[in-house]
Amino acid sequence: MSQTLRIATYQTELQARGPALLLRDIKRETDEVMARVALIKQANPDVLILQGIDWDYDARALTALNAHLGFDHMFTGLPNAGMATGLDMDGDGQLGQPRDAQGYGRFAGHGGVAVLSKRPIVGPVIDLSDHLWRDLPDADLPTYPDGAPFPSARAQAVQRLSSQVHWIVPFDGFTLATFAATPPIFDGDEDRNGKRNADEIRLWAHLLDHRLDAALADRGAPNGGASMSQSFILAGLFNLDPSQDPLMEQMFARADLQDAAPTAHTAEFRNAYRLRLSYVLASPDITPRSSGVLWPPDGMGRHGLVWADVTLRP
């Protein structure tokens, strides 16, 4: 018997300026927190991906937030954001700055990712977050005008591809693939963030093309490259509008992907600058039914919650 479920992805922007401050804000039930809680309850998803949720070792912030939401299952893990490298990763000649971490972050776990669900996770989560950028097939690494590695060969030798995470989460009847890519801005002529954003998205294409089977096998994927050959949902913060780069149109054109939540935009910035940055994509055997974007109150955030109702094959 087929079953329909609602998938949602939401950049909450709740990340705080220091460790444990998000937990404090949740306990205080600030207007910003409770506005997000109300929006999520309105959407009422079966599976929810959150970005902008600070990670802590015991998942205390996520647990406190979920006390308001009531999901039966949670998953989170240490993201690359704020993970110290001890190197100058952005080429500005300084050390120990947020952009010198594996992913931009003021502290370890800054603005992480979490999955909340009414359905149980049925196996180990495959975590590709430690995959080195240079090890991605056809990696588009930044360089100086003379072709030298930017910011240094030493930095590129340790630079992970994921600015946050790349997870493959198994559920009964489908697999969820999720991530939160870096914005393709806030860099220089070397286009470090633009190139990284594109390669973070391309990782999924490489997985579907079986170009990362060895990496999956190394991480204990029970079916190796088949981990995303069955029914799957690819959802999260791509941070790339189709008008910014043809890459998203290339993703839409793939025969093994369909746009389950087509929408004009999912984020609004100053001066009514609208972009589509969050997506819910699905394998061809999943049937999209309806979708939409729910918006927080004015002044309470720039990103909408994107949801899609989909029917799984029997």
PDB file of C-alpha atoms in Angstrom:
ATOM      1  CA  MET A   1       0.000   0.000   0.000  1.00  0.00           C
ATOM      2  CA  SER A   2       1.390   3.417  -0.947  1.00  0.00           C
ATOM      3  CA  GLN A   3       1.962   6.029   1.728  1.00  0.00           C
ATOM      4  CA  THR A   4       2.140   9.799   1.578  1.00  0.00           C
ATOM      5  CA  LEU A   5       4.363  11.857   3.830  1.00  0.00           C
ATOM      6  CA  ARG A   6       5.386  15.468   4.181  1.00  0.00           C
ATOM      7  CA  ILE A   7       9.058  16.411   3.914  1.00  0.00           C
ATOM      8  CA  ALA A   8      10.199  19.878   4.991  1.00  0.00           C
ATOM      9  CA  THR A   9      13.483  21.767   5.062  1.00  0.00           C
ATOM     10  CA  TYR A  10      13.983  25.002   6.970  1.00  0.00           C
ATOM     11  CA  GLN A  11      16.911  27.354   7.468  1.00  0.00           C
ATOM     12  CA  THR A  12      15.898  28.612  10.905  1.00  0.00           C
ATOM     13  CA  GLU A  13      18.686  31.222  11.267  1.00  0.00           C
ATOM     14  CA  LEU A  14      18.647  30.482  14.993  1.00  0.00           C
ATOM     15  CA  GLN A  15      22.421  30.083  15.199  1.00  0.00           C
ATOM     16  CA  ALA A  16      23.834  32.134  18.073  1.00  0.00           C
ATOM     17  CA  ARG A  17      27.051  34.115  18.467  1.00  0.00           C
ATOM     18  CA  GLY A  18      28.497  31.790  21.091  1.00  0.00           C
ATOM     19  CA  PRO A  19      28.262  28.263  22.541  1.00  0.00           C
ATOM     20  CA  ALA A  20      25.143  27.420  24.590  1.00  0.00           C
ATOM     21  CA  LEU A  21      23.425  30.698  23.694  1.00  0.00           C
ATOM     22  CA  LEU A  22      20.892  28.933  21.488  1.00  0.00           C
ATOM     23  CA  LEU A  23      19.983  26.648  24.390  1.00  0.00           C
ATOM     24  CA  ARG A  24      19.521  29.755  26.540  1.00  0.00           C
ATOM     25  CA  ASP A  25      17.235  31.329  23.936  1.00  0.00           C
ATOM     26  CA  ILE A  26      15.137  28.169  23.635  1.00  0.00           C
ATOM     27  CA  LYS A  27      14.716  27.934  27.395  1.00  0.00           C
ATOM     28  CA  ARG A  28      13.715  31.602  27.510  1.00  0.00           C
ATOM     29  CA  GLU A  29      11.202  30.976  24.704  1.00  0.00           C
ATOM     30  CA  THR A  30      12.292  34.087  22.859  1.00  0.00           C
ATOM     31  CA  ASP A  31      10.084  35.525  20.132  1.00  0.00           C
ATOM     32  CA  GLU A  32      12.557  34.317  17.482  1.00  0.00           C
ATOM     33  CA  VAL A  33      12.463  30.744  18.772  1.00  0.00           C
ATOM     34  CA  MET A  34       8.712  30.575  19.253  1.00  0.00           C
ATOM     35  CA  ALA A  35       8.066  32.030  15.795  1.00  0.00           C
ATOM     36  CA  ARG A  36      10.012  29.108  14.314  1.00  0.00           C
ATOM     37  CA  VAL A  37       8.177  26.647  16.542  1.00  0.00           C
ATOM     38  CA  ALA A  38       4.814  28.012  15.371  1.00  0.00           C
ATOM     39  CA  LEU A  39       5.868  27.785  11.718  1.00  0.00           C
ATOM     40  CA  ILE A  40       7.030  24.182  12.052  1.00  0.00           C
ATOM     41  CA  LYS A  41       3.823  23.205  13.837  1.00  0.00           C
ATOM     42  CA  GLN A  42       1.821  24.838  11.064  1.00  0.00           C
ATOM     43  CA  ALA A  43       3.710  22.810   8.456  1.00  0.00           C
ATOM     44  CA  ASN A  44       3.348  19.598  10.500  1.00  0.00           C
ATOM     45  CA  PRO A  45       5.946  17.584   8.535  1.00  0.00           C
ATOM     46  CA  ASP A  46       6.660  13.900   8.959  1.00  0.00           C
ATOM     47  CA  VAL A  47      10.377  14.481   8.343  1.00  0.00           C
ATOM     48  CA  LEU A  48      11.999  17.862   8.980  1.00  0.00           C
ATOM     49  CA  ILE A  49      15.521  19.049   8.167  1.00  0.00           C
ATOM     50  CA  LEU A  50      16.710  22.059  10.127  1.00  0.00           C
ATOM     51  CA  GLN A  51      19.662  24.280   9.352  1.00  0.00           C
ATOM     52  CA  GLY A  52      20.993  27.037  11.594  1.00  0.00           C
ATOM     53  CA  ILE A  53      20.757  24.864  14.722  1.00  0.00           C
ATOM     54  CA  ASP A  54      23.885  25.038  16.868  1.00  0.00           C
ATOM     55  CA  TRP A  55      25.274  21.600  17.683  1.00  0.00           C
ATOM     56  CA  ASP A  56      26.321  20.649  21.214  1.00  0.00           C
ATOM     57  CA  TYR A  57      27.738  17.387  22.490  1.00  0.00           C
ATOM     58  CA  ASP A  58      24.599  16.161  24.260  1.00  0.00           C
ATOM     59  CA  ALA A  59      22.159  17.693  21.725  1.00  0.00           C
ATOM     60  CA  ARG A  60      20.718  19.756  24.542  1.00  0.00           C
ATOM     61  CA  ALA A  61      19.628  22.629  22.328  1.00  0.00           C
ATOM     62  CA  LEU A  62      17.964  20.302  19.817  1.00  0.00           C
ATOM     63  CA  THR A  63      16.285  18.342  22.617  1.00  0.00           C
ATOM     64  CA  ALA A  64      14.979  21.546  24.182  1.00  0.00           C
ATOM     65  CA  LEU A  65      13.639  22.715  20.835  1.00  0.00           C
ATOM     66  CA  ASN A  66      11.998  19.368  20.171  1.00  0.00           C
ATOM     67  CA  ALA A  67      10.248  19.587  23.536  1.00  0.00           C
ATOM     68  CA  HIS A  68       8.124  22.259  21.837  1.00  0.00           C
ATOM     69  CA  LEU A  69       7.716  20.240  18.623  1.00  0.00           C
ATOM     70  CA  GLY A  70       7.133  16.657  19.728  1.00  0.00           C
ATOM     71  CA  PHE A  71       8.956  14.642  17.077  1.00  0.00           C
ATOM     72  CA  ASP A  72       9.600  11.026  18.027  1.00  0.00           C
ATOM     73  CA  HIS A  73      13.101  10.786  16.556  1.00  0.00           C
ATOM     74  CA  MET A  74      16.096  13.112  16.232  1.00  0.00           C
ATOM     75  CA  PHE A  75      19.445  12.935  14.515  1.00  0.00           C
ATOM     76  CA  THR A  76      22.306  15.395  14.568  1.00  0.00           C
ATOM     77  CA  GLY A  77      26.078  15.299  14.485  1.00  0.00           C
ATOM     78  CA  LEU A  78      29.114  17.522  14.705  1.00  0.00           C
ATOM     79  CA  PRO A  79      29.255  19.657  11.556  1.00  0.00           C
ATOM     80  CA  ASN A  80      32.360  21.062   9.925  1.00  0.00           C
ATOM     81  CA  ALA A  81      31.299  24.591  10.859  1.00  0.00           C
ATOM     82  CA  GLY A  82      33.684  26.023  13.437  1.00  0.00           C
ATOM     83  CA  MET A  83      35.967  22.967  13.359  1.00  0.00           C
ATOM     84  CA  ALA A  84      39.437  24.432  13.913  1.00  0.00           C
ATOM     85  CA  THR A  85      42.192  23.722  11.387  1.00  0.00           C
ATOM     86  CA  GLY A  86      45.074  25.804  12.765  1.00  0.00           C
ATOM     87  CA  LEU A  87      45.641  27.066   9.200  1.00  0.00           C
ATOM     88  CA  ASP A  88      44.837  30.148   7.168  1.00  0.00           C
ATOM     89  CA  MET A  89      42.017  28.690   5.090  1.00  0.00           C
ATOM     90  CA  ASP A  90      40.789  31.865   3.406  1.00  0.00           C
ATOM     91  CA  GLY A  91      44.119  33.461   2.508  1.00  0.00           C
ATOM     92  CA  ASP A  92      43.733  36.644   4.548  1.00  0.00           C
ATOM     93  CA  GLY A  93      46.963  36.119   6.486  1.00  0.00           C
ATOM     94  CA  GLN A  94      45.205  35.556   9.813  1.00  0.00           C
ATOM     95  CA  LEU A  95      44.609  32.464  11.908  1.00  0.00           C
ATOM     96  CA  GLY A  96      41.763  31.389  14.155  1.00  0.00           C
ATOM     97  CA  GLN A  97      39.050  33.357  12.355  1.00  0.00           C
ATOM     98  CA  PRO A  98      35.586  31.918  11.526  1.00  0.00           C
ATOM     99  CA  ARG A  99      36.607  31.373   7.897  1.00  0.00           C
ATOM    100  CA  ASP A 100      39.708  29.435   8.975  1.00  0.00           C
ATOM    101  CA  ALA A 101      37.570  26.579  10.245  1.00  0.00           C
ATOM    102  CA  GLN A 102      36.595  23.621   8.065  1.00  0.00           C
ATOM    103  CA  GLY A 103      33.345  25.485   7.510  1.00  0.00           C
ATOM    104  CA  TYR A 104      32.517  29.043   8.500  1.00  0.00           C
ATOM    105  CA  GLY A 105      31.797  29.141  12.202  1.00  0.00           C
ATOM    106  CA  ARG A 106      32.523  31.138  15.330  1.00  0.00           C
ATOM    107  CA  PHE A 107      32.705  27.944  17.411  1.00  0.00           C
ATOM    108  CA  ALA A 108      32.497  24.193  16.925  1.00  0.00           C
ATOM    109  CA  GLY A 109      28.976  23.283  15.814  1.00  0.00           C
ATOM    110  CA  HIS A 110      27.936  26.811  14.874  1.00  0.00           C
ATOM    111  CA  GLY A 111      24.736  26.763  12.819  1.00  0.00           C
ATOM    112  CA  GLY A 112      24.591  23.007  12.362  1.00  0.00           C
ATOM    113  CA  VAL A 113      22.042  20.662  10.815  1.00  0.00           C
ATOM    114  CA  ALA A 114      19.490  18.332  12.407  1.00  0.00           C
ATOM    115  CA  VAL A 115      16.836  15.865  11.266  1.00  0.00           C
ATOM    116  CA  LEU A 116      13.600  15.449  13.216  1.00  0.00           C
ATOM    117  CA  SER A 117      11.122  12.765  12.291  1.00  0.00           C
ATOM    118  CA  LYS A 118       7.923  11.012  13.228  1.00  0.00           C
ATOM    119  CA  ARG A 119       9.381   7.927  11.540  1.00  0.00           C
ATOM    120  CA  PRO A 120      12.320   5.941  12.944  1.00  0.00           C
ATOM    121  CA  ILE A 121      15.715   5.917  11.280  1.00  0.00           C
ATOM    122  CA  VAL A 122      16.194   2.278  10.317  1.00  0.00           C
ATOM    123  CA  GLY A 123      19.959   1.991   9.939  1.00  0.00           C
ATOM    124  CA  PRO A 124      23.267   3.777  10.352  1.00  0.00           C
ATOM    125  CA  VAL A 125      23.533   7.256   8.867  1.00  0.00           C
ATOM    126  CA  ILE A 126      26.205   7.522   6.178  1.00  0.00           C
ATOM    127  CA  ASP A 127      28.250  10.633   6.936  1.00  0.00           C
ATOM    128  CA  LEU A 128      30.324  12.025   4.075  1.00  0.00           C
ATOM    129  CA  SER A 129      31.140  15.259   5.901  1.00  0.00           C
ATOM    130  CA  ASP A 130      34.826  14.380   6.234  1.00  0.00           C
ATOM    131  CA  HIS A 131      35.307  13.812   2.491  1.00  0.00           C
ATOM    132  CA  LEU A 132      38.194  15.971   1.318  1.00  0.00           C
ATOM    133  CA  TRP A 133      37.349  18.520  -1.336  1.00  0.00           C
ATOM    134  CA  ARG A 134      40.356  17.548  -3.458  1.00  0.00           C
ATOM    135  CA  ASP A 135      39.139  13.926  -3.498  1.00  0.00           C
ATOM    136  CA  LEU A 136      35.856  14.797  -5.196  1.00  0.00           C
ATOM    137  CA  PRO A 137      35.899  13.678  -8.854  1.00  0.00           C
ATOM    138  CA  ASP A 138      36.720  16.683 -11.052  1.00  0.00           C
ATOM    139  CA  ALA A 139      37.028  18.933  -7.985  1.00  0.00           C
ATOM    140  CA  ASP A 140      37.034  22.621  -8.939  1.00  0.00           C
ATOM    141  CA  LEU A 141      39.554  23.844  -6.385  1.00  0.00           C
ATOM    142  CA  PRO A 142      40.361  27.570  -6.154  1.00  0.00           C
ATOM    143  CA  THR A 143      43.678  28.872  -7.451  1.00  0.00           C
ATOM    144  CA  TYR A 144      45.714  32.052  -7.670  1.00  0.00           C
ATOM    145  CA  PRO A 145      46.017  33.676 -11.129  1.00  0.00           C
ATOM    146  CA  ASP A 146      49.272  31.775 -11.691  1.00  0.00           C
ATOM    147  CA  GLY A 147      47.545  28.455 -11.009  1.00  0.00           C
ATOM    148  CA  ALA A 148      48.980  27.873  -7.530  1.00  0.00           C
ATOM    149  CA  PRO A 149      46.593  26.313  -4.982  1.00  0.00           C
ATOM    150  CA  PHE A 150      44.540  28.857  -3.031  1.00  0.00           C
ATOM    151  CA  PRO A 151      45.168  29.623  -0.222  1.00  0.00           C
ATOM    152  CA  SER A 152      47.952  27.016  -0.020  1.00  0.00           C
ATOM    153  CA  ALA A 153      48.691  23.409  -0.877  1.00  0.00           C
ATOM    154  CA  ARG A 154      48.789  22.658   2.841  1.00  0.00           C
ATOM    155  CA  ALA A 155      45.284  24.053   3.338  1.00  0.00           C
ATOM    156  CA  GLN A 156      43.876  22.150   0.374  1.00  0.00           C
ATOM    157  CA  ALA A 157      45.394  18.943   1.726  1.00  0.00           C
ATOM    158  CA  VAL A 158      43.070  19.091   4.760  1.00  0.00           C
ATOM    159  CA  GLN A 159      40.083  21.045   3.410  1.00  0.00           C
ATOM    160  CA  ARG A 160      36.849  19.082   3.677  1.00  0.00           C
ATOM    161  CA  LEU A 161      34.251  19.581   0.990  1.00  0.00           C
ATOM    162  CA  SER A 162      31.250  19.953   3.299  1.00  0.00           C
ATOM    163  CA  SER A 163      30.884  23.373   4.854  1.00  0.00           C
ATOM    164  CA  GLN A 164      28.385  21.757   7.234  1.00  0.00           C
ATOM    165  CA  VAL A 165      27.424  18.121   6.551  1.00  0.00           C
ATOM    166  CA  HIS A 166      26.520  15.614   3.844  1.00  0.00           C
ATOM    167  CA  TRP A 167      24.298  12.882   5.318  1.00  0.00           C
ATOM    168  CA  ILE A 168      22.426   9.887   3.900  1.00  0.00           C
ATOM    169  CA  VAL A 169      19.712   8.899   6.386  1.00  0.00           C
ATOM    170  CA  PRO A 170      17.799   5.619   5.889  1.00  0.00           C
ATOM    171  CA  PHE A 171      14.069   5.456   6.592  1.00  0.00           C
ATOM    172  CA  ASP A 172      11.593   2.678   5.928  1.00  0.00           C
ATOM    173  CA  GLY A 173      10.637   2.998   2.270  1.00  0.00           C
ATOM    174  CA  PHE A 174      13.052   5.759   1.278  1.00  0.00           C
ATOM    175  CA  THR A 175      16.417   7.351   1.950  1.00  0.00           C
ATOM    176  CA  LEU A 176      16.913  11.007   2.883  1.00  0.00           C
ATOM    177  CA  ALA A 177      19.991  12.803   1.548  1.00  0.00           C
ATOM    178  CA  THR A 178      20.638  16.210   3.075  1.00  0.00           C
ATOM    179  CA  PHE A 179      23.209  18.965   3.438  1.00  0.00           C
ATOM    180  CA  ALA A 180      23.658  22.727   3.866  1.00  0.00           C
ATOM    181  CA  ALA A 181      25.987  24.254   1.285  1.00  0.00           C
ATOM    182  CA  THR A 182      28.029  27.401   1.768  1.00  0.00           C
ATOM    183  CA  PRO A 183      26.727  30.601   0.138  1.00  0.00           C
ATOM    184  CA  PRO A 184      28.600  31.212  -3.161  1.00  0.00           C
ATOM    185  CA  ILE A 185      29.606  34.715  -2.039  1.00  0.00           C
ATOM    186  CA  PHE A 186      31.758  36.408   0.628  1.00  0.00           C
ATOM    187  CA  ASP A 187      35.048  35.564  -1.111  1.00  0.00           C
ATOM    188  CA  GLY A 188      37.443  37.108  -3.614  1.00  0.00           C
ATOM    189  CA  ASP A 189      38.520  36.687  -7.213  1.00  0.00           C
ATOM    190  CA  GLU A 190      39.513  33.091  -6.495  1.00  0.00           C
ATOM    191  CA  ASP A 191      35.770  32.293  -6.048  1.00  0.00           C
ATOM    192  CA  ARG A 192      36.506  29.898  -3.211  1.00  0.00           C
ATOM    193  CA  ASN A 193      32.954  29.874  -1.870  1.00  0.00           C
ATOM    194  CA  GLY A 194      31.376  29.764  -5.309  1.00  0.00           C
ATOM    195  CA  LYS A 195      33.452  26.762  -6.341  1.00  0.00           C
ATOM    196  CA  ARG A 196      32.838  25.025  -3.030  1.00  0.00           C
ATOM    197  CA  ASN A 197      29.089  25.583  -3.182  1.00  0.00           C
ATOM    198  CA  ALA A 198      28.962  24.048  -6.653  1.00  0.00           C
ATOM    199  CA  ASP A 199      31.050  21.049  -5.666  1.00  0.00           C
ATOM    200  CA  GLU A 200      28.956  20.485  -2.523  1.00  0.00           C
ATOM    201  CA  ILE A 201      25.934  20.175  -4.814  1.00  0.00           C
ATOM    202  CA  ARG A 202      27.823  18.093  -7.394  1.00  0.00           C
ATOM    203  CA  LEU A 203      28.674  15.528  -4.713  1.00  0.00           C
ATOM    204  CA  TRP A 204      25.087  14.274  -4.985  1.00  0.00           C
ATOM    205  CA  ALA A 205      25.350  13.987  -8.768  1.00  0.00           C
ATOM    206  CA  HIS A 206      28.557  12.008  -8.364  1.00  0.00           C
ATOM    207  CA  LEU A 207      26.840   9.688  -5.888  1.00  0.00           C
ATOM    208  CA  LEU A 208      24.004   9.065  -8.331  1.00  0.00           C
ATOM    209  CA  ASP A 209      26.541   8.435 -11.090  1.00  0.00           C
ATOM    210  CA  HIS A 210      28.359   5.882  -8.870  1.00  0.00           C
ATOM    211  CA  ARG A 211      31.551   7.946  -8.868  1.00  0.00           C
ATOM    212  CA  LEU A 212      31.810   7.809  -5.060  1.00  0.00           C
ATOM    213  CA  ASP A 213      31.105   4.145  -4.454  1.00  0.00           C
ATOM    214  CA  ALA A 214      34.483   3.642  -2.774  1.00  0.00           C
ATOM    215  CA  ALA A 215      33.835   6.511  -0.368  1.00  0.00           C
ATOM    216  CA  LEU A 216      30.462   5.025   0.529  1.00  0.00           C
ATOM    217  CA  ALA A 217      31.971   1.598   1.068  1.00  0.00           C
ATOM    218  CA  ASP A 218      34.668   3.090   3.307  1.00  0.00           C
ATOM    219  CA  ARG A 219      31.928   4.574   5.495  1.00  0.00           C
ATOM    220  CA  GLY A 220      30.112   1.296   5.900  1.00  0.00           C
ATOM    221  CA  ALA A 221      27.323   1.800   3.398  1.00  0.00           C
ATOM    222  CA  PRO A 222      25.676  -1.647   3.303  1.00  0.00           C
ATOM    223  CA  ASN A 223      24.866  -1.406  -0.399  1.00  0.00           C
ATOM    224  CA  GLY A 224      27.849   0.661  -1.509  1.00  0.00           C
ATOM    225  CA  GLY A 225      26.882   2.817  -4.456  1.00  0.00           C
ATOM    226  CA  ALA A 226      23.290   1.555  -4.292  1.00  0.00           C
ATOM    227  CA  SER A 227      22.609   3.718  -1.226  1.00  0.00           C
ATOM    228  CA  MET A 228      20.838   6.270  -3.419  1.00  0.00           C
ATOM    229  CA  SER A 229      19.684   4.020  -6.256  1.00  0.00           C
ATOM    230  CA  GLN A 230      16.379   3.222  -4.532  1.00  0.00           C
ATOM    231  CA  SER A 231      13.641   5.664  -3.500  1.00  0.00           C
ATOM    232  CA  PHE A 232      15.243   8.804  -2.122  1.00  0.00           C
ATOM    233  CA  ILE A 233      14.594  12.416  -1.208  1.00  0.00           C
ATOM    234  CA  LEU A 234      17.366  14.997  -1.664  1.00  0.00           C
ATOM    235  CA  ALA A 235      16.466  18.033   0.425  1.00  0.00           C
ATOM    236  CA  GLY A 236      18.239  20.848   2.183  1.00  0.00           C
ATOM    237  CA  LEU A 237      19.862  24.236   1.795  1.00  0.00           C
ATOM    238  CA  PHE A 238      21.543  24.273  -1.627  1.00  0.00           C
ATOM    239  CA  ASN A 239      22.177  28.035  -1.259  1.00  0.00           C
ATOM    240  CA  LEU A 240      22.128  28.460  -5.043  1.00  0.00           C
ATOM    241  CA  ASP A 241      19.407  30.106  -7.099  1.00  0.00           C
ATOM    242  CA  PRO A 242      18.942  28.857 -10.683  1.00  0.00           C
ATOM    243  CA  SER A 243      19.613  32.387 -11.934  1.00  0.00           C
ATOM    244  CA  GLN A 244      23.044  32.432 -10.264  1.00  0.00           C
ATOM    245  CA  ASP A 245      24.506  29.388 -11.969  1.00  0.00           C
ATOM    246  CA  PRO A 246      23.351  26.807 -14.568  1.00  0.00           C
ATOM    247  CA  LEU A 247      24.207  24.006 -12.137  1.00  0.00           C
ATOM    248  CA  MET A 248      20.703  23.884 -10.664  1.00  0.00           C
ATOM    249  CA  GLU A 249      19.140  23.600 -14.121  1.00  0.00           C
ATOM    250  CA  GLN A 250      21.570  20.745 -14.786  1.00  0.00           C
ATOM    251  CA  MET A 251      20.349  19.041 -11.613  1.00  0.00           C
ATOM    252  CA  PHE A 252      16.710  19.507 -12.670  1.00  0.00           C
ATOM    253  CA  ALA A 253      17.505  18.035 -16.078  1.00  0.00           C
ATOM    254  CA  ARG A 254      18.757  14.748 -14.622  1.00  0.00           C
ATOM    255  CA  ALA A 255      16.540  11.774 -15.380  1.00  0.00           C
ATOM    256  CA  ASP A 256      17.065  10.442 -11.841  1.00  0.00           C
ATOM    257  CA  LEU A 257      15.877  13.645 -10.104  1.00  0.00           C
ATOM    258  CA  GLN A 258      12.598  15.501 -10.070  1.00  0.00           C
ATOM    259  CA  ASP A 259      11.656  18.807  -8.462  1.00  0.00           C
ATOM    260  CA  ALA A 260       9.151  17.863  -5.756  1.00  0.00           C
ATOM    261  CA  ALA A 261       8.600  21.413  -4.483  1.00  0.00           C
ATOM    262  CA  PRO A 262       8.724  23.853  -7.402  1.00  0.00           C
ATOM    263  CA  THR A 263       8.490  27.409  -6.138  1.00  0.00           C
ATOM    264  CA  ALA A 264       9.524  30.869  -7.225  1.00  0.00           C
ATOM    265  CA  HIS A 265      11.637  31.645  -4.175  1.00  0.00           C
ATOM    266  CA  THR A 266      12.423  30.408  -0.666  1.00  0.00           C
ATOM    267  CA  ALA A 267      14.364  33.368   0.711  1.00  0.00           C
ATOM    268  CA  GLU A 268      13.800  37.116   0.769  1.00  0.00           C
ATOM    269  CA  PHE A 269      16.551  39.594   1.498  1.00  0.00           C
ATOM    270  CA  ARG A 270      16.685  43.360   1.679  1.00  0.00           C
ATOM    271  CA  ASN A 271      15.039  45.357  -1.083  1.00  0.00           C
ATOM    272  CA  ALA A 272      12.787  42.402  -1.896  1.00  0.00           C
ATOM    273  CA  TYR A 273      15.743  40.438  -3.313  1.00  0.00           C
ATOM    274  CA  ARG A 274      14.224  36.990  -3.764  1.00  0.00           C
ATOM    275  CA  LEU A 275      16.102  33.738  -4.318  1.00  0.00           C
ATOM    276  CA  ARG A 276      15.320  30.057  -4.422  1.00  0.00           C
ATOM    277  CA  LEU A 277      17.871  28.472  -2.085  1.00  0.00           C
ATOM    278  CA  SER A 278      16.140  25.496  -0.390  1.00  0.00           C
ATOM    279  CA  TYR A 279      14.922  22.496  -2.384  1.00  0.00           C
ATOM    280  CA  VAL A 280      13.128  19.182  -2.078  1.00  0.00           C
ATOM    281  CA  LEU A 281      14.090  16.851  -4.947  1.00  0.00           C
ATOM    282  CA  ALA A 282      13.053  13.222  -5.329  1.00  0.00           C
ATOM    283  CA  SER A 283      13.822  10.049  -7.246  1.00  0.00           C
ATOM    284  CA  PRO A 284      11.511   9.305 -10.211  1.00  0.00           C
ATOM    285  CA  ASP A 285       9.601   6.560  -8.410  1.00  0.00           C
ATOM    286  CA  ILE A 286       8.332   8.994  -5.761  1.00  0.00           C
ATOM    287  CA  THR A 287       5.175  10.912  -6.692  1.00  0.00           C
ATOM    288  CA  PRO A 288       4.992  14.605  -5.676  1.00  0.00           C
ATOM    289  CA  ARG A 289       1.492  15.651  -4.609  1.00  0.00           C
ATOM    290  CA  SER A 290       1.641  19.240  -3.391  1.00  0.00           C
ATOM    291  CA  SER A 291       4.147  21.681  -1.956  1.00  0.00           C
ATOM    292  CA  GLY A 292       4.607  25.191  -0.689  1.00  0.00           C
ATOM    293  CA  VAL A 293       6.575  27.691   1.384  1.00  0.00           C
ATOM    294  CA  LEU A 294       5.571  28.964   4.809  1.00  0.00           C
ATOM    295  CA  TRP A 295       7.028  32.293   5.924  1.00  0.00           C
ATOM    296  CA  PRO A 296       7.895  33.559   9.402  1.00  0.00           C
ATOM    297  CA  PRO A 297       6.425  36.894  10.542  1.00  0.00           C
ATOM    298  CA  ASP A 298       7.998  40.017   9.057  1.00  0.00           C
ATOM    299  CA  GLY A 299      11.395  40.701  10.576  1.00  0.00           C
ATOM    300  CA  MET A 300      11.653  37.181  12.010  1.00  0.00           C
ATOM    301  CA  GLY A 301      13.803  35.605   9.298  1.00  0.00           C
ATOM    302  CA  ARG A 302      14.790  35.652   5.661  1.00  0.00           C
ATOM    303  CA  HIS A 303      14.117  32.022   4.822  1.00  0.00           C
ATOM    304  CA  GLY A 304      10.829  30.213   4.388  1.00  0.00           C
ATOM    305  CA  LEU A 305      10.036  26.650   5.387  1.00  0.00           C
ATOM    306  CA  VAL A 306       9.767  24.549   2.219  1.00  0.00           C
ATOM    307  CA  TRP A 307       7.475  21.515   2.326  1.00  0.00           C
ATOM    308  CA  ALA A 308       6.457  18.815  -0.117  1.00  0.00           C
ATOM    309  CA  ASP A 309       3.886  16.038   0.137  1.00  0.00           C
ATOM    310  CA  VAL A 310       5.085  12.931  -1.676  1.00  0.00           C
ATOM    311  CA  THR A 311       3.767   9.415  -2.137  1.00  0.00           C
ATOM    312  CA  LEU A 312       6.154   6.496  -1.787  1.00  0.00           C
ATOM    313  CA  ARG A 313       5.825   3.446  -3.959  1.00  0.00           C
ATOM    314  CA  PRO A 314       4.206   0.410  -2.294  1.00  0.00           C
TER     315      PRO A 314
END
